[in-house]
Coordinates of C-alpha atoms in Angstrom, one line a residue:
X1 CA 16.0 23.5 125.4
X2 CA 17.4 21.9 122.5
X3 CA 20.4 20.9 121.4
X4 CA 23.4 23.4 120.2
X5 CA 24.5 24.0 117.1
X6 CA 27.7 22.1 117.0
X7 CA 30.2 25.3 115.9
X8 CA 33.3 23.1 116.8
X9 CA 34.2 22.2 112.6
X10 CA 34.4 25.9 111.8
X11 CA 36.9 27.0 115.0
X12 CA 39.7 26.9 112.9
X13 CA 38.3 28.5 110.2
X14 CA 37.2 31.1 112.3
X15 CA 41.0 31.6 114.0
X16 CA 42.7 32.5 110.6
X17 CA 39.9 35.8 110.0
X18 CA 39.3 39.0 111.6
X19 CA 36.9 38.1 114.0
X20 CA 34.4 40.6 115.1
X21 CA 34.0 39.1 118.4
X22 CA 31.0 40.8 119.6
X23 CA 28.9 39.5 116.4
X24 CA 30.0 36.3 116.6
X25 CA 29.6 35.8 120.5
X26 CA 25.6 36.7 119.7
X27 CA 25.8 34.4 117.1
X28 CA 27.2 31.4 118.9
X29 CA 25.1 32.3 121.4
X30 CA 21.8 32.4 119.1
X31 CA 23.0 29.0 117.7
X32 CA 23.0 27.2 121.3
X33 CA 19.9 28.4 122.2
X34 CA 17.9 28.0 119.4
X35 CA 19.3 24.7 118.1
X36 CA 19.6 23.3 115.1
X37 CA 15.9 23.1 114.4
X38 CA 14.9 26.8 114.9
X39 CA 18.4 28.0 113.1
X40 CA 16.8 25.6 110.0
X41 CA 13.6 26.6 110.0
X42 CA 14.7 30.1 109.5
X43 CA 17.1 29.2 107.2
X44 CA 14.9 27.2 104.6
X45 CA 12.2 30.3 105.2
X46 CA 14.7 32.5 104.3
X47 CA 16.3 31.2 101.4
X48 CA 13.3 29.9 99.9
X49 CA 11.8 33.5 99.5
X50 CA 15.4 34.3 97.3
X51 CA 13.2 34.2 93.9
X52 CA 10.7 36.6 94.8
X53 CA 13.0 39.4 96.0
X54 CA 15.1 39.7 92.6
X55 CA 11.9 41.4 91.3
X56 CA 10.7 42.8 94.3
X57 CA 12.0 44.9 96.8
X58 CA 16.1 46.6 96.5
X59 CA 18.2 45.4 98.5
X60 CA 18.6 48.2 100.4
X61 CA 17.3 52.2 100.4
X62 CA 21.2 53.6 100.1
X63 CA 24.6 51.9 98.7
X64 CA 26.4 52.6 102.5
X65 CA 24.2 50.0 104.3
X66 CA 24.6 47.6 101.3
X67 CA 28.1 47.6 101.4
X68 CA 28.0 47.9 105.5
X69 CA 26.6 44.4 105.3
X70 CA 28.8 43.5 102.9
X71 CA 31.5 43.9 104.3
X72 CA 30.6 42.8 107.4
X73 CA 29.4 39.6 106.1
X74 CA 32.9 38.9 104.1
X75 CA 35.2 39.9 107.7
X76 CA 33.5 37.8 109.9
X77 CA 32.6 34.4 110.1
X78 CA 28.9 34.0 109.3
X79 CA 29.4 32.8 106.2
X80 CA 31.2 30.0 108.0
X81 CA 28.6 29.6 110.7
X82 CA 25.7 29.3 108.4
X83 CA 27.6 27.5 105.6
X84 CA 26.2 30.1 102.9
X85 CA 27.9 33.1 100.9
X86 CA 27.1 36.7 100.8
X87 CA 23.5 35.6 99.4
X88 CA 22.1 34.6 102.6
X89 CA 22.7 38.2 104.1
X90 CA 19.8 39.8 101.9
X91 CA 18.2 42.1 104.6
X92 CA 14.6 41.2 104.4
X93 CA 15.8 37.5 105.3
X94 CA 17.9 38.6 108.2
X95 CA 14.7 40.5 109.5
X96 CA 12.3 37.0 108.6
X97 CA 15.4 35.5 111.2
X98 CA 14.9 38.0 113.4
X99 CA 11.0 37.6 113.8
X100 CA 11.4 33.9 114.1
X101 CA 14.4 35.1 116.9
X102 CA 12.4 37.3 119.0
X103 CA 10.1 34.8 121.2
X104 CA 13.2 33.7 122.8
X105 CA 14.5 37.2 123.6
X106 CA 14.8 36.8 127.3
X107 CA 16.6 33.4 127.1
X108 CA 18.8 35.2 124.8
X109 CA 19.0 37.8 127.4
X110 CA 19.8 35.1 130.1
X111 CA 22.0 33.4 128.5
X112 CA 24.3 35.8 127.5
X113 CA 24.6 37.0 130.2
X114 CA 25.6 33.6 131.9
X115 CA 28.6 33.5 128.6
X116 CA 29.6 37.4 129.6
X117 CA 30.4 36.1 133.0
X118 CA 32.5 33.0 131.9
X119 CA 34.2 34.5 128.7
X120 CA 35.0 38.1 130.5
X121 CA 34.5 38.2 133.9
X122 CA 31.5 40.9 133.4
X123 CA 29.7 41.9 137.0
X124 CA 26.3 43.2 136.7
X125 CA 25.7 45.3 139.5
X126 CA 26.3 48.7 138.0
X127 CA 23.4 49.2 135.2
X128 CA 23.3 52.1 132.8
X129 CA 20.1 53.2 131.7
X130 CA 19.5 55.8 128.8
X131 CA 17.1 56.5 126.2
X132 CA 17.3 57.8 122.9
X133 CA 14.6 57.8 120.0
X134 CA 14.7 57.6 116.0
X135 CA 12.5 59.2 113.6
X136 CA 10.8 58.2 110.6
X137 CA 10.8 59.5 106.8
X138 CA 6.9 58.3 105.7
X139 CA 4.1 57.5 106.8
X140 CA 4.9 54.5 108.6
X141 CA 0.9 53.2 108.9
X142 CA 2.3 49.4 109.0
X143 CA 4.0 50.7 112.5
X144 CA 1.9 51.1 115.4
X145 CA 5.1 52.2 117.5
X146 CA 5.3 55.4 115.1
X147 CA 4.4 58.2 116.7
X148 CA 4.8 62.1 117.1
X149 CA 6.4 63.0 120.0
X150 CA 9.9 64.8 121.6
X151 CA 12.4 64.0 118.9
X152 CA 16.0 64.2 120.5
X153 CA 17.0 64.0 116.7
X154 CA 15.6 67.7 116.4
X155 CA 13.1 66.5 114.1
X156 CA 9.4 66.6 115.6
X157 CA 7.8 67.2 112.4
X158 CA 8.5 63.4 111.5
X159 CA 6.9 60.3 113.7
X160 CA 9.7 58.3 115.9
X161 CA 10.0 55.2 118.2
X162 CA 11.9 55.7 121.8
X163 CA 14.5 53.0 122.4
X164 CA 16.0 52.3 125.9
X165 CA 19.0 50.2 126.9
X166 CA 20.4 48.5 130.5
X167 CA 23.9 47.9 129.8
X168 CA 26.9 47.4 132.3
X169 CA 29.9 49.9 131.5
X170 CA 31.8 47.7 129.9
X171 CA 28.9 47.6 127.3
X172 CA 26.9 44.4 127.6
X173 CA 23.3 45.0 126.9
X174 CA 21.4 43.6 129.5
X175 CA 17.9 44.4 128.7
X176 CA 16.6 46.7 125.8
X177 CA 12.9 47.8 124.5
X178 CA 11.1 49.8 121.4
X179 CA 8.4 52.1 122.5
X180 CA 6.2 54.0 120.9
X181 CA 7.2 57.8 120.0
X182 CA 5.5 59.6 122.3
X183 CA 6.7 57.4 125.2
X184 CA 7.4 60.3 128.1
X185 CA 10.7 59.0 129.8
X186 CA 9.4 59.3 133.3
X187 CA 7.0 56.0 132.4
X188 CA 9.9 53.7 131.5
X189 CA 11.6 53.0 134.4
X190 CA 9.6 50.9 136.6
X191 CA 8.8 48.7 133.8
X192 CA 13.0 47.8 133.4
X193 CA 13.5 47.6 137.1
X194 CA 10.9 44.5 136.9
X195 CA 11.5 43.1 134.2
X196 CA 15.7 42.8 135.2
X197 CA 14.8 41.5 138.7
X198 CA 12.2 39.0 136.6
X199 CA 15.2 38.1 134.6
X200 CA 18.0 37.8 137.0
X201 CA 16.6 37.6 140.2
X202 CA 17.1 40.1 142.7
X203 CA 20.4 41.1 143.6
X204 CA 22.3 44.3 144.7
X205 CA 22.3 46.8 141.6
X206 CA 23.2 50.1 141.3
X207 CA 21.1 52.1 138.8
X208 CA 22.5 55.4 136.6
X209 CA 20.5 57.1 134.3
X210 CA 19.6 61.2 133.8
X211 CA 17.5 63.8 135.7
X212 CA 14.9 63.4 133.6
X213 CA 13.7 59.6 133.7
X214 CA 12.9 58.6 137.2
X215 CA 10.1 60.3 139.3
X216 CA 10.2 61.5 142.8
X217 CA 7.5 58.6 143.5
X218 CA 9.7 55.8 141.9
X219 CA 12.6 57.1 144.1
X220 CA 11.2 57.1 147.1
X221 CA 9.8 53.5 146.4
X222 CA 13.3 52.0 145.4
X223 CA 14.3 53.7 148.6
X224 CA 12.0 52.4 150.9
X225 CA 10.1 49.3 149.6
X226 CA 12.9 47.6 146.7
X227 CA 15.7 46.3 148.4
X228 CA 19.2 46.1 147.5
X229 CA 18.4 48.6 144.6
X230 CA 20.0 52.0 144.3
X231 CA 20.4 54.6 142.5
X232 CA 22.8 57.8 141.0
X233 CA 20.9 60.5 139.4
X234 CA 21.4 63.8 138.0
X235 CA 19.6 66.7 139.7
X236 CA 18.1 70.4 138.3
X237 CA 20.2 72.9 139.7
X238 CA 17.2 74.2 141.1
X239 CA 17.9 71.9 144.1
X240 CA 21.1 73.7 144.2
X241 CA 19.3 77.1 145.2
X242 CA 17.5 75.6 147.5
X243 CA 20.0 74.4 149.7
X244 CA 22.1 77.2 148.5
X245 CA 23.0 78.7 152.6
X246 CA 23.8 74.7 153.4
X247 CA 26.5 74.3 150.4
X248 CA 28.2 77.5 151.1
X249 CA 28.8 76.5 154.3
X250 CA 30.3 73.0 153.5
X251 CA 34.0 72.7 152.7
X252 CA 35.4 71.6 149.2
X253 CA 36.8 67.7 149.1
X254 CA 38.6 67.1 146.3
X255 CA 38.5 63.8 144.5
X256 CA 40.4 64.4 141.3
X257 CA 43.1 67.0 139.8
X258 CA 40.2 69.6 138.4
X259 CA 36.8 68.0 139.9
X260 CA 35.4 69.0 143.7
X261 CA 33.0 68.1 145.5
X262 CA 30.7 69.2 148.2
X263 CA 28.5 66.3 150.3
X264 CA 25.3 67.3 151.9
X265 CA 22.6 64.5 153.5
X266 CA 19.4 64.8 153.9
X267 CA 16.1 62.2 153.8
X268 CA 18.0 59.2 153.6
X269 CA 19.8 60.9 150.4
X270 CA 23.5 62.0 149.8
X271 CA 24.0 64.8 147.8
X272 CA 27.1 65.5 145.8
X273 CA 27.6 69.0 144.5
X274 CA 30.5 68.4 142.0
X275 CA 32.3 71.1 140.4
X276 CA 34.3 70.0 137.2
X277 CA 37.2 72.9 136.2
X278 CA 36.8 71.1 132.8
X279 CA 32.8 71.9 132.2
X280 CA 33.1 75.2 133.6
X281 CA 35.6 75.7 130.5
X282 CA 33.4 74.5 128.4
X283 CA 29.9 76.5 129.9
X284 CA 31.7 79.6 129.6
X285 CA 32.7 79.2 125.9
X286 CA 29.4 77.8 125.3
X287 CA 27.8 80.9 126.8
X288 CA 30.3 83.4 125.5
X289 CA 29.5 82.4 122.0
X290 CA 25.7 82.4 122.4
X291 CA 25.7 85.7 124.3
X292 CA 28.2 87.4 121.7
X293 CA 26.1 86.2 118.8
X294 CA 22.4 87.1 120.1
X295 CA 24.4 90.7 121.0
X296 CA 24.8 90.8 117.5
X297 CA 22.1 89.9 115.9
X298 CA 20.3 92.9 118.5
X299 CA 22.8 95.5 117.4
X300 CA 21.5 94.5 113.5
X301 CA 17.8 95.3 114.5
X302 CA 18.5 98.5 116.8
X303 CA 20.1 99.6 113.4
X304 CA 18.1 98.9 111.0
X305 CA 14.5 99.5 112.9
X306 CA 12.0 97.3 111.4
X307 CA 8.4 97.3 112.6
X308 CA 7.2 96.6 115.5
X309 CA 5.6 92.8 114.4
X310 CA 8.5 92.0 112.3
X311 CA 11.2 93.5 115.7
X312 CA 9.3 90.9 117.7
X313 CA 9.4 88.2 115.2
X314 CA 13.3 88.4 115.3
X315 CA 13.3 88.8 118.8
X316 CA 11.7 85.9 119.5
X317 CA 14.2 83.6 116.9
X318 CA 17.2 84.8 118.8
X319 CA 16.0 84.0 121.8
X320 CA 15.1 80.3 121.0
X321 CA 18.8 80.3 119.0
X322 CA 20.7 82.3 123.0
X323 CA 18.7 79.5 125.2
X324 CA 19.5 80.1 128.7
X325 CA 22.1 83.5 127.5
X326 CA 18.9 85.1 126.8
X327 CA 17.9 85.7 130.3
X328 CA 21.3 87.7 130.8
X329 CA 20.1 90.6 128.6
X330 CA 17.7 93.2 129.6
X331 CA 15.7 94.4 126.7
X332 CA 12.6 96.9 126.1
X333 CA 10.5 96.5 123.8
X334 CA 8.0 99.3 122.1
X335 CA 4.6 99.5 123.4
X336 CA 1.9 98.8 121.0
X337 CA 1.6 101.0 118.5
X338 CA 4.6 102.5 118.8
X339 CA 7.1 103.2 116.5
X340 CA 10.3 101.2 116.4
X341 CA 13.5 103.9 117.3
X342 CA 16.7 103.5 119.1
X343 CA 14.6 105.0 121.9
X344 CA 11.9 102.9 121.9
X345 CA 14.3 99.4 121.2
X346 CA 17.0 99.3 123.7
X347 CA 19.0 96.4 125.4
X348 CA 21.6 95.8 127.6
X349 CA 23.6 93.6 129.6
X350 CA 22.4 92.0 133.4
X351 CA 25.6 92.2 135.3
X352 CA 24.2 90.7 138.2
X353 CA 22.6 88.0 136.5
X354 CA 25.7 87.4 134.6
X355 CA 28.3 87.1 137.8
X356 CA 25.1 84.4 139.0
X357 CA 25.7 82.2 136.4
X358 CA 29.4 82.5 136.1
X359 CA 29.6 81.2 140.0
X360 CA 27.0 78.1 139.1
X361 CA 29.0 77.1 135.9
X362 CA 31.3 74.1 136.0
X363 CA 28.8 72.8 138.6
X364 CA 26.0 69.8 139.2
X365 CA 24.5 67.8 141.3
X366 CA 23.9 63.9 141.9
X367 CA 21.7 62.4 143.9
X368 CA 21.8 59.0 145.8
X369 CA 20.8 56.2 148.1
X370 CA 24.3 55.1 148.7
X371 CA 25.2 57.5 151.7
X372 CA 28.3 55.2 152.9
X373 CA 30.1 55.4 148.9
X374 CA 33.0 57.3 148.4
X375 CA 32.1 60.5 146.4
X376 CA 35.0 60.1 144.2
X377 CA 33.6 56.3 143.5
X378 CA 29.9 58.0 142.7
X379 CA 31.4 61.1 140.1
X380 CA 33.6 57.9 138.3
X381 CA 30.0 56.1 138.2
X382 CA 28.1 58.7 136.4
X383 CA 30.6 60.0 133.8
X384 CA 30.3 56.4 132.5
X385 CA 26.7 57.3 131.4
X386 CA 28.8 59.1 128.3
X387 CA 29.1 55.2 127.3
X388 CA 25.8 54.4 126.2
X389 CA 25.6 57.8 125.0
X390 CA 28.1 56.5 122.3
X391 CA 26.7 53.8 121.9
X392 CA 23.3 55.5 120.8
X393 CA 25.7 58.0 118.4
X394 CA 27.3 54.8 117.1
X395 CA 24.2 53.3 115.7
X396 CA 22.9 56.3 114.6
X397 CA 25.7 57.4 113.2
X398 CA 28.5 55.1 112.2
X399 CA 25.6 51.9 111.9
X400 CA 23.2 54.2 109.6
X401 CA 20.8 53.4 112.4
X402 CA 18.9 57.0 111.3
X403 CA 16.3 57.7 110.3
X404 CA 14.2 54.4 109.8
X405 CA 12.3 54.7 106.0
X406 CA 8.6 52.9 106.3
X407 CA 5.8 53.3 103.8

């Protein structure tokens, strides 16, 4: 390891500005672990390439991320830190940084976690694990990452790379990786679960992440084979039919002002069928507004009558725009060859279907190895996935994090 940065001439400096704390913590942190030798190195590579990029390159594709950095740069204090002025923040030399950064990524990692735990008290037993992806505008052939695959951007016709992130609630990364696009979400998991035990050790963690990450396999092993590793997952309410008889028969324990919750054991698992009066609300409107519109749009073709191909045509693009409201409508279609009338085209509503979903709405189901936790502690523990969910919308949003532009 070599020696800090010494940081201690520019504390008051740094007291009389408005501090951006959680830059300036990665940046202290950088400093120490790097040293004065690597910071340097970096530096002088850096700057020295400033002649070549007045010619070259802009700045930057868009005006917002130049004055992002910009302002950034002027209410912070890197300019302190690396005793330069706004010149030194020229992207393409904070990316050269950054590539001279990365081969000591996980004794960044380590690190900062160590200065988390002084400076804030942060426990690391509770991990949040999500993934999000970005997509590309070009070809990106310089990218080996880029790739076609599920875009959760709604834009599959572009290539994208899948990010995941371990952080703790209170929102210190712990571990994060770029894949390539068409990285399914169901291979990613095993991978963090060794590389945060390589990191840390092993130690009691509890892990929360979606339905749609771990398998039934990787379960089962952190169950049986990894000790002192958990996990809270979200279930398909498909497991909620099939235990339907045993929920009905369970009382209603209620853990919050509008939230209730039904327990049910089974295979070394607890179930928790929770019931949010808040969701429901907000499932009912959803489908209200979805049924009411693809109603419409199926009134507008019984009038009008077009031909058979073209009926279908529209058929089909209402029913991808209803979703799941489709499959409350009963509707029959003319034969082949048949001519589109108001006998032939008719629709109507599924009552029974409909009353089905109204009883399921409002409701879902977590899954766990942590039989002996209150279930009032467990709902608390997965609403907090919504953090990292804003913490992917901040950086694609409010960061300008999307899309990525490459040649």
């Amino acid at each position: 390891m070599l020696d800090p940065v010494p940081f201690a001439g520019a504390r008051g400096e740094m007291a009389d500005r408005d501090l951006q704390s959680g830059f300036v913590v990665a940046a202290t942190a950088t400093g120490s672990i790097l040293g004065r030798e690597v910071v340097a190195r970096a530096r002088e590579r850096s700057l020295g390439a400033s002649a070549g990029t007045a010619g070259g390159e802009p700045i930057d594709s868009t005006w917002q991320r130049v004055l992002l950095r910009r302002h950034w740069f002027d209410h912070s204090t890197m300019d302190v830190l690396l005793g330069r002025d706004f010149a030194a923040a020229e992207k393409d030399r904070w990316y050269r940084c950054l590539d001279r950064v990365l081969e000591h990524k996980p004794d960044l990692f380590v690190h900062l976690q160590q200065r988390w735990k002084d400076l804030f008290q942060a426990e690391f037993d509770l991990l949040l694990y999500d993934l999000t992806s970005t997509y590309v505008e070009g070809e990106a052939e310089g990218n080996p990452k880029a790739r076609y695959g599920y875009s959760r951007d709604g834009r599959p016709d572009c290539k994208q790379v899948v990010i995941a992130l371990v952080i703790t609630p209170a929102g210190f990364p712990l571990a994060y990786s770029v894949m390539d696009g068409n990285t399914s979400d169901k291979t990613t998991l095993r991978g963090f679960l060794d590389k945060v035990e390589t990191l840390y050790g092993q130690a009691r963690r509890v892990w929360l992440m979606d339905r749609g990450i771990p398998t039934e396999a990787l379960l089962q092993e952190m169950r049986s084979s990894r000790k002192e590793t958990y996990y809270l997952v979200g279930t398909s309410r498909a497991k909620v039919r099939q235990y339907e008889k045993k929920w009905l028969e369970l009382p209603w324990r209620k853990v919050r002002d509008s939230v209730r919750v039904k327990l049910f054991e089974k295979d070394g698992e607890l179930y928790v069928l929770a019931k949010s009066e808040g969701r429901q609300a907000k499932e009912i409107a959803i489908r209200r507004k979805k049924l009411t519109r693809l109603m419409r749009k199926l009134r507008a073709m019984r009038r009008s009558c077009p031909k058979r191909d073209q009926l279908l045509m529209r058929v089909g693009a209402a029913k991808t725009d209803a979703g799941r409201a489709f499959g409350l409508v009963k509707i029959n279609l003319p034969k082949a060859r048949e001519e589109v009338t108001r006998e032939t085209f008719t629709f109507r509503l599924d009552k029974a279907k409909l009353r089905e979903a109204e009883l399921r709405e409002g409701h879902y189901l977590l899954r766990t190895n942590l039989v002996a936790e209150d279930p009032g502690v467990l709902w608390d523990r997965y609403m907090q996935l919504t953090q990292i969910e804003a913490a992917f919308k901040c950086l694609k949003n409010d960061v300008g994090f999307r899309p990525t532009v490459c040649r």
